[in-house]
Amino acid sequence: MSDVTGAVLVFNAGSSSLKYQLVQPDSGSVLAEGIAERIGDEGSSITHEQNGESVTETLTLDDHLAAVRRAERFFADNGTDLASAGLTAVGHRVVHGGRSFHEPTLVTPKVVSEIERISPLAPLHNPANLVGILAAQELLPDVPSVAVFDTAFFHGLPDAAATYAIDREVAAEHAIRRYGFHGTSHEYVSARAAEFLERDTADLNQIVLHLGNGASASAIAGGQPIDTSMGMTPLEGLVMGTRSGDIDPGLVLHLNRVADLSVDEIDVLLNKRSGLRGLCGENDFRTISEMMDAGDDAARRAFDVYIHRLRRYIGAYAFALGRVDAITFTAGVGENSAVVRARALEGLEGFGITVDDERNSLRARHARRISTDDSAVDVLVVPTNEELAIARQAAAVVAAG
Ligand code: AMP
């Protein structure tokens, strides 16, 4: 059995799910991981993997605390008493830091109330994240909890990129600005890309494309983000698995006034029934590729819309940066779909971007270059690892005391 002393337990709590991972922040080795799903619903289940074994159990999980309790027993069955194991911290992914949180933060009662206060900015996410924090604190009161915010990396976005052109008083009163999300991933991946290139982040202009079920792009100059595609909420920007990304806001008004959809119905439509799923009924790129191969027109159109939006952002960010050193693909689609990468950067040789077909089609789990040797811009695939990044940031906060 591996030694868990010094490890960080990372929690990523969604509205009805809880993902967790026990990770050694220095080596990055994953000692255990699990996921509880359909919490508070019928047919909830939990899967726990530790010591090379995976166990799935279907059981009633009324709330997140029940899920954390069940996870704790799984750990105990594997010989790990979490409370006395010498954990460094519990690191929590918190989606929205609002204007209050710019960096990983040790959780105190004051921090809990502040996360609660800004919850209207992320009504689906922050309350769930908080429940995860409270459950961890109840079960492991002696282990410090650290909140790591998805928005933090983008806190310093230039004002012009962070500001919506609406009435400034209304914006100020309601904390309306572009916050950006997936920050932990953009920060981690851009640092890994620099490491891979054996360059200093301070010398690099990068475009990072985080393409998973949620998707976002960022433009990073010398380690500082200067623009990102998600905005006040994670709905803006690229076409995603089930989210629309950019739309004309007039469409929302039309749906309400003419299509007679309520605000809640429009919320569900744009967040859950749009994007790839809205366009072709599927949100998983593997299935969409199969559908395209079988001649499905809706799947082809969904793919084309997805690529069109992606290229629009890449072009805009190249101009914003002035010079691009590296374009990096990450997350489920970015790491795995050679066809998305190829189409996203097709025909850009004139801009110094040449993807090598053979390198691009090789499958691998490590960071790699997929551009040709003579491509002026390095095109990379770098696997993201948000859990490790959260674990490292949590450990650093605790170490700083
Ligand atoms: P993530 O949100 O980063 O976990 O990404 C999940 C998405 O990655 C899935 O919905 C799929 O669309 C996509 N994906 C995962 N594996 C593959 C693959 N082998 N080929 C294409 N897309 C994939």
Coordinates of C-alpha atoms and ligand atoms in Angstrom, one line a residue:
M1 CA 0.0 0.0 0.0
S2 CA 1.3 3.4 -0.9
D3 CA 2.2 6.0 1.8
V4 CA -0.4 8.7 1.9
T5 CA 1.4 11.0 4.3
G6 CA 1.5 14.5 2.9
A7 CA -1.0 13.7 0.2
V8 CA -3.8 16.1 -0.8
L9 CA -7.4 15.0 -1.1
V10 CA -8.9 16.9 -4.1
F11 CA -12.7 17.4 -4.2
N12 CA -14.6 18.5 -7.3
A13 CA -18.2 18.7 -6.3
G14 CA -21.0 19.2 -8.9
S15 CA -24.7 19.7 -8.3
S16 CA -25.3 15.9 -8.1
S17 CA -21.8 14.5 -8.3
L18 CA -18.6 14.4 -6.3
K19 CA -15.2 13.5 -7.8
Y20 CA -12.3 13.0 -5.6
Q21 CA -8.7 12.1 -5.9
L22 CA -5.9 11.5 -3.4
V23 CA -2.7 12.8 -4.9
Q24 CA 0.9 13.3 -3.8
P25 CA 1.5 17.0 -4.8
D26 CA 5.2 16.6 -5.5
S27 CA 5.3 13.4 -7.5
G28 CA 1.8 13.8 -8.9
S29 CA 1.1 10.1 -8.1
V30 CA -2.5 9.3 -7.8
L31 CA -3.1 7.1 -4.7
A32 CA -6.8 6.8 -5.0
E33 CA -9.7 8.3 -6.9
G34 CA -13.5 8.0 -7.1
I35 CA -16.7 9.5 -8.2
A36 CA -20.2 9.6 -6.7
E37 CA -23.0 10.3 -9.1
R38 CA -26.7 11.0 -9.0
I39 CA -26.4 12.3 -5.4
G40 CA -29.8 13.0 -4.0
D41 CA -31.5 11.1 -6.8
E42 CA -32.6 7.6 -7.4
G43 CA -30.0 5.1 -8.5
S44 CA -27.0 7.0 -7.0
S45 CA -23.7 5.2 -7.1
I46 CA -20.1 5.5 -6.1
T47 CA -17.0 4.1 -7.7
H48 CA -13.7 4.0 -5.7
E49 CA -10.3 3.0 -7.1
Q50 CA -7.4 2.3 -4.8
N51 CA -4.5 -0.2 -4.7
G52 CA -5.2 -1.3 -8.3
E53 CA -8.8 -2.2 -7.5
S54 CA -12.0 -0.5 -8.6
V55 CA -15.3 -1.0 -6.7
T56 CA -18.7 0.3 -7.8
E57 CA -21.6 0.4 -5.4
T58 CA -25.2 1.4 -6.1
L59 CA -26.6 2.9 -2.9
T60 CA -28.7 5.7 -1.6
L61 CA -26.7 8.9 -1.3
D62 CA -29.0 11.6 0.1
D63 CA -26.4 14.3 0.0
H64 CA -22.8 15.1 -0.5
L65 CA -22.0 14.4 3.1
A66 CA -23.3 10.8 2.6
A67 CA -21.0 10.5 -0.4
V68 CA -18.0 11.8 1.5
R69 CA -18.8 9.3 4.4
R70 CA -19.0 6.4 1.9
A71 CA -15.7 7.4 0.3
E72 CA -14.1 7.6 3.8
R73 CA -15.2 4.0 4.5
F74 CA -13.8 2.9 1.1
F75 CA -10.5 4.5 2.1
A76 CA -10.7 2.7 5.5
D77 CA -11.3 -0.6 3.8
N78 CA -8.1 -0.1 1.9
G79 CA -6.2 0.6 5.2
T80 CA -6.3 4.4 4.9
D81 CA -7.8 6.3 7.9
L82 CA -8.1 9.7 6.3
A83 CA -8.5 11.5 9.6
S84 CA -5.1 10.3 10.9
A85 CA -3.3 9.7 7.6
G86 CA -1.3 13.0 7.8
L87 CA -3.0 14.6 4.8
T88 CA -1.6 18.1 3.9
A89 CA -4.9 19.5 2.9
V90 CA -8.3 19.0 1.2
G91 CA -8.2 21.0 -2.0
H92 CA -11.6 22.1 -3.4
R93 CA -12.4 23.2 -6.9
V94 CA -14.6 26.2 -6.6
V95 CA -16.0 27.5 -9.9
H96 CA -16.6 31.2 -9.2
G97 CA -14.4 33.4 -7.1
G98 CA -16.2 36.6 -8.1
R99 CA -14.4 39.8 -7.4
S100 CA -13.3 38.4 -4.0
F101 CA -10.9 35.6 -4.7
H102 CA -7.8 35.9 -6.9
E103 CA -5.8 33.1 -5.5
P104 CA -6.1 29.7 -3.7
T105 CA -7.5 30.5 -0.3
L106 CA -7.5 28.7 3.1
V107 CA -11.1 28.1 4.0
T108 CA -12.3 29.8 7.1
P109 CA -15.9 30.5 8.2
K110 CA -15.5 34.0 6.6
V111 CA -14.4 32.4 3.3
V112 CA -17.4 30.1 3.4
S113 CA -19.8 33.0 3.8
E114 CA -18.1 34.9 1.0
I115 CA -18.3 32.0 -1.4
E116 CA -22.0 31.8 -0.4
R117 CA -22.5 35.5 -1.0
I118 CA -21.1 35.3 -4.5
S119 CA -23.1 32.1 -5.4
P120 CA -25.7 34.0 -7.5
L121 CA -22.9 34.4 -10.0
A122 CA -22.7 30.6 -10.4
P123 CA -26.0 29.3 -9.0
L124 CA -25.4 25.7 -10.3
H125 CA -21.8 25.4 -9.2
N126 CA -20.8 27.3 -6.1
P127 CA -23.5 25.9 -3.8
A128 CA -22.4 22.4 -4.8
N129 CA -18.7 23.3 -4.2
L130 CA -19.7 24.7 -0.8
V131 CA -21.5 21.5 0.2
G132 CA -18.3 19.6 -0.7
I133 CA -16.3 22.0 1.5
L134 CA -18.7 21.6 4.5
A135 CA -18.8 17.8 4.1
A136 CA -15.0 17.6 4.1
Q137 CA -14.7 19.9 7.1
E138 CA -17.2 17.9 9.1
L139 CA -15.4 14.6 8.4
L140 CA -11.8 15.9 8.5
P141 CA -11.9 18.9 10.9
D142 CA -8.2 18.8 11.5
V143 CA -7.2 18.9 7.8
P144 CA -7.0 22.4 6.3
S145 CA -9.4 23.0 3.4
V146 CA -8.2 25.2 0.5
A147 CA -10.5 26.6 -2.1
V148 CA -9.0 26.8 -5.6
F149 CA -11.0 29.0 -7.9
D150 CA -11.6 28.4 -11.6
T151 CA -11.7 32.1 -12.2
A152 CA -8.5 33.1 -10.3
F153 CA -6.0 32.8 -13.2
F154 CA -8.1 35.3 -15.2
H155 CA -8.4 37.8 -12.4
G156 CA -5.9 40.2 -14.1
L157 CA -7.5 40.2 -17.5
P158 CA -7.0 43.6 -19.1
D159 CA -10.0 45.8 -18.4
A160 CA -10.8 46.1 -22.1
A161 CA -11.1 42.3 -22.3
A162 CA -13.0 41.9 -19.0
T163 CA -15.6 44.6 -19.7
Y164 CA -19.0 44.1 -21.3
A165 CA -20.2 47.1 -23.2
I166 CA -23.3 47.6 -21.1
D167 CA -24.4 50.4 -18.7
R168 CA -21.5 50.8 -16.4
E169 CA -23.6 51.4 -13.3
V170 CA -25.7 48.3 -13.8
A171 CA -22.5 46.3 -14.4
A172 CA -20.9 47.6 -11.2
E173 CA -24.0 47.0 -9.1
H174 CA -24.3 43.4 -10.2
A175 CA -20.6 42.4 -10.5
I176 CA -21.1 41.9 -14.2
R177 CA -17.8 41.5 -16.0
R178 CA -15.9 38.7 -17.8
Y179 CA -14.4 36.4 -15.2
G180 CA -13.2 33.5 -17.4
F181 CA -13.2 29.8 -16.2
H182 CA -11.1 26.7 -16.5
G183 CA -8.3 28.9 -15.1
T184 CA -6.6 26.1 -13.3
S185 CA -6.3 24.2 -16.5
H186 CA -5.1 27.1 -18.6
E187 CA -2.5 28.0 -16.0
Y188 CA -1.3 24.4 -15.7
V189 CA -1.2 23.7 -19.4
S190 CA 0.5 26.9 -20.4
A191 CA 3.2 26.2 -17.7
R192 CA 3.6 22.6 -19.0
A193 CA 3.8 23.8 -22.6
A194 CA 6.7 26.2 -21.6
E195 CA 8.4 23.4 -19.8
F196 CA 8.1 21.1 -22.8
L197 CA 9.5 23.8 -25.0
E198 CA 12.3 24.5 -22.5
R199 CA 11.3 28.1 -22.5
D200 CA 10.4 30.6 -19.8
T201 CA 6.6 31.3 -19.7
A202 CA 7.6 35.0 -19.5
D203 CA 9.0 34.8 -23.0
L204 CA 6.1 33.0 -24.6
N205 CA 2.9 34.1 -26.3
Q206 CA 0.5 31.2 -26.2
I207 CA -3.0 30.2 -27.2
V208 CA -4.4 27.4 -25.1
L209 CA -7.5 25.5 -26.3
H210 CA -9.2 23.6 -23.5
L211 CA -11.6 21.5 -25.5
G212 CA -13.6 19.1 -23.2
N213 CA -17.3 18.8 -22.7
G214 CA -16.9 22.4 -21.6
A215 CA -14.5 24.3 -23.8
S216 CA -12.6 27.6 -23.6
A217 CA -9.7 29.3 -25.3
S218 CA -7.2 31.7 -23.8
A219 CA -4.5 34.1 -25.1
I220 CA -1.6 34.3 -22.7
A221 CA 1.2 36.8 -23.1
G222 CA 4.3 36.1 -21.0
G223 CA 2.4 34.0 -18.5
Q224 CA -0.5 36.6 -18.1
P225 CA -3.9 35.9 -19.7
I226 CA -4.9 38.8 -22.0
D227 CA -8.2 37.3 -23.1
T228 CA -10.3 34.2 -22.6
S229 CA -13.5 33.0 -24.2
M230 CA -15.7 32.3 -21.2
G231 CA -17.2 35.3 -19.6
M232 CA -19.4 36.1 -16.6
T233 CA -20.5 32.5 -16.7
P234 CA -19.1 29.4 -18.4
L235 CA -21.7 29.8 -21.2
E236 CA -19.9 32.3 -23.4
G237 CA -17.4 31.5 -26.1
L238 CA -16.7 28.2 -28.0
V239 CA -19.3 25.7 -29.0
M240 CA -19.4 23.1 -26.3
G241 CA -20.8 19.6 -25.6
T242 CA -24.2 20.9 -24.5
R243 CA -23.6 24.7 -24.2
S244 CA -24.2 27.2 -27.0
G245 CA -21.2 29.4 -26.4
D246 CA -21.6 32.8 -28.1
I247 CA -25.0 33.8 -29.2
D248 CA -26.7 37.1 -30.0
P249 CA -28.2 38.1 -26.6
G250 CA -31.2 39.2 -28.6
L251 CA -31.9 35.5 -29.0
V252 CA -32.7 35.2 -25.3
L253 CA -35.2 38.0 -25.5
H254 CA -36.8 36.4 -28.6
L255 CA -37.0 33.1 -26.9
N256 CA -38.8 34.7 -24.0
R257 CA -41.1 37.1 -25.8
V258 CA -41.9 35.1 -28.9
A259 CA -41.2 31.5 -28.1
D260 CA -42.7 32.0 -24.7
L261 CA -39.9 30.2 -22.8
S262 CA -39.3 31.1 -19.2
V263 CA -35.9 32.3 -18.0
D264 CA -35.4 28.8 -16.4
E265 CA -36.3 27.1 -19.6
I266 CA -33.9 29.2 -21.6
D267 CA -31.2 28.5 -19.0
V268 CA -31.7 24.7 -19.6
L269 CA -31.9 25.2 -23.4
L270 CA -28.6 27.1 -23.6
N271 CA -26.7 25.1 -21.0
K272 CA -27.9 21.6 -21.5
R273 CA -29.7 21.3 -24.9
S274 CA -27.4 23.4 -27.1
G275 CA -23.9 23.1 -28.4
L276 CA -23.1 19.8 -30.2
R277 CA -26.0 18.1 -28.6
G278 CA -28.4 20.7 -29.7
L279 CA -27.1 20.6 -33.2
C280 CA -27.0 16.8 -33.7
G281 CA -28.4 15.1 -30.6
E282 CA -24.9 14.0 -29.4
N283 CA -22.2 15.7 -27.3
D284 CA -19.5 13.1 -27.4
F285 CA -17.0 13.6 -30.2
R286 CA -16.4 9.9 -30.5
T287 CA -20.0 9.3 -31.4
I288 CA -20.2 12.4 -33.6
S289 CA -17.2 11.2 -35.6
E290 CA -18.9 7.8 -36.1
M291 CA -22.1 9.6 -37.2
M292 CA -20.1 11.7 -39.7
D293 CA -18.5 8.6 -41.1
A294 CA -22.0 7.2 -41.6
G295 CA -23.0 10.3 -43.5
D296 CA -25.1 12.0 -40.9
D297 CA -25.7 15.6 -42.1
A298 CA -26.6 17.0 -38.6
A299 CA -23.3 15.6 -37.2
R300 CA -21.3 17.1 -40.0
R301 CA -23.0 20.5 -39.5
A302 CA -22.4 20.4 -35.7
F303 CA -18.7 19.6 -36.4
D304 CA -18.5 22.5 -38.9
V305 CA -20.1 25.0 -36.5
Y306 CA -17.7 23.8 -33.8
I307 CA -14.6 24.3 -36.0
H308 CA -15.8 27.6 -37.4
R309 CA -16.1 29.1 -33.9
L310 CA -12.8 27.6 -32.8
R311 CA -10.9 29.1 -35.7
R312 CA -12.6 32.5 -35.1
Y313 CA -11.1 32.5 -31.6
I314 CA -7.7 31.3 -32.7
G315 CA -7.6 34.1 -35.3
A316 CA -8.7 36.7 -32.9
Y317 CA -6.2 35.7 -30.2
A318 CA -3.4 35.6 -32.7
F319 CA -4.1 39.2 -33.5
A320 CA -4.5 40.1 -29.9
L321 CA -1.1 38.6 -29.1
G322 CA 0.7 40.0 -32.2
R323 CA 3.1 37.1 -32.2
V324 CA 2.2 33.5 -31.4
D325 CA 4.8 31.0 -30.2
A326 CA 2.7 28.1 -29.2
I327 CA -0.9 26.8 -29.7
T328 CA -1.7 24.1 -27.3
F329 CA -4.6 21.6 -27.3
T330 CA -5.8 20.0 -24.1
A331 CA -8.8 18.2 -22.4
G332 CA -10.9 15.3 -23.7
V333 CA -11.4 16.5 -27.3
G334 CA -8.2 18.5 -27.6
E335 CA -6.0 15.6 -26.4
N336 CA -7.8 12.9 -28.4
S337 CA -9.3 14.2 -31.5
A338 CA -6.7 14.5 -34.3
V339 CA -9.4 15.6 -36.8
V340 CA -10.5 18.6 -34.6
R341 CA -6.8 19.7 -34.2
A342 CA -6.2 19.3 -38.0
R343 CA -9.3 21.2 -39.1
A344 CA -8.8 23.9 -36.4
L345 CA -5.4 24.8 -37.9
E346 CA -5.9 23.8 -41.6
G347 CA -4.6 26.1 -44.3
L348 CA -2.7 28.5 -41.9
E349 CA 0.7 27.9 -43.3
G350 CA 0.8 31.5 -44.4
F351 CA 0.6 32.4 -40.7
G352 CA 3.5 30.1 -39.8
I353 CA 1.3 27.3 -38.5
T354 CA 1.9 23.9 -40.1
V355 CA 0.5 20.7 -38.4
D356 CA 2.4 17.5 -39.2
D357 CA -0.3 14.9 -40.2
E358 CA 1.7 12.0 -38.9
R359 CA 2.6 13.5 -35.6
N360 CA -1.0 14.7 -35.2
S361 CA -2.5 11.3 -35.7
L362 CA -0.2 9.5 -33.2
R363 CA -2.0 8.7 -30.0
A364 CA -0.1 9.3 -26.7
R365 CA -0.8 10.4 -23.2
H366 CA 2.2 12.7 -22.8
A367 CA 2.9 16.2 -23.9
R368 CA 4.0 16.3 -27.5
R369 CA 4.6 18.6 -30.5
I370 CA 2.3 18.0 -33.5
S371 CA 3.7 20.8 -35.8
T372 CA 6.3 20.3 -38.4
D373 CA 9.9 21.1 -37.6
D374 CA 9.8 24.2 -39.8
S375 CA 6.5 25.5 -38.4
A376 CA 7.1 29.0 -36.9
V377 CA 4.4 28.3 -34.3
D378 CA 4.8 25.3 -32.1
V379 CA 1.6 23.3 -32.0
L380 CA 1.4 21.1 -28.9
V381 CA -0.9 18.6 -27.2
V382 CA -0.5 18.8 -23.5
P383 CA -2.7 16.7 -21.2
T384 CA -4.4 18.8 -18.5
N385 CA -4.4 17.7 -14.9
E386 CA -6.6 20.0 -12.8
E387 CA -6.5 17.7 -9.8
L388 CA -2.8 17.8 -9.6
A389 CA -2.8 21.6 -10.1
I390 CA -5.3 21.9 -7.3
A391 CA -3.3 19.6 -5.0
R392 CA -0.1 21.6 -5.6
Q393 CA -1.8 25.0 -5.1
A394 CA -3.5 23.7 -1.9
A395 CA -0.2 22.3 -0.6
A396 CA 1.5 25.6 -1.3
V397 CA -1.1 27.6 0.6
V398 CA -0.7 25.3 3.6
A399 CA 3.1 25.5 3.4
A400 CA 2.9 29.3 3.3
G401 CA 1.0 29.0 6.6
Ligands
AMP1 P1 -13.5 16.4 -20.6 O1 -14.6 17.3 -20.3 O2 -12.1 17.0 -20.7 O3 -13.5 15.1 -19.8 O4 -13.8 15.8 -22.1 C1 -14.8 15.0 -22.4 C2 -15.1 14.9 -23.9 O5 -13.9 14.5 -24.6 C3 -16.1 13.8 -24.3 O6 -17.4 14.3 -24.2 C4 -15.7 13.5 -25.7 O7 -16.4 14.4 -26.6 C5 -14.2 13.9 -25.8 N1 -13.4 12.7 -26.0 C6 -12.9 11.9 -25.0 N2 -12.1 10.9 -25.6 C7 -12.2 11.1 -26.9 C8 -11.6 10.4 -28.1 N3 -10.8 9.4 -27.9 N4 -11.8 11.0 -29.3 C9 -12.5 12.1 -29.4 N5 -13.1 12.8 -28.4 C10 -12.9 12.3 -27.2

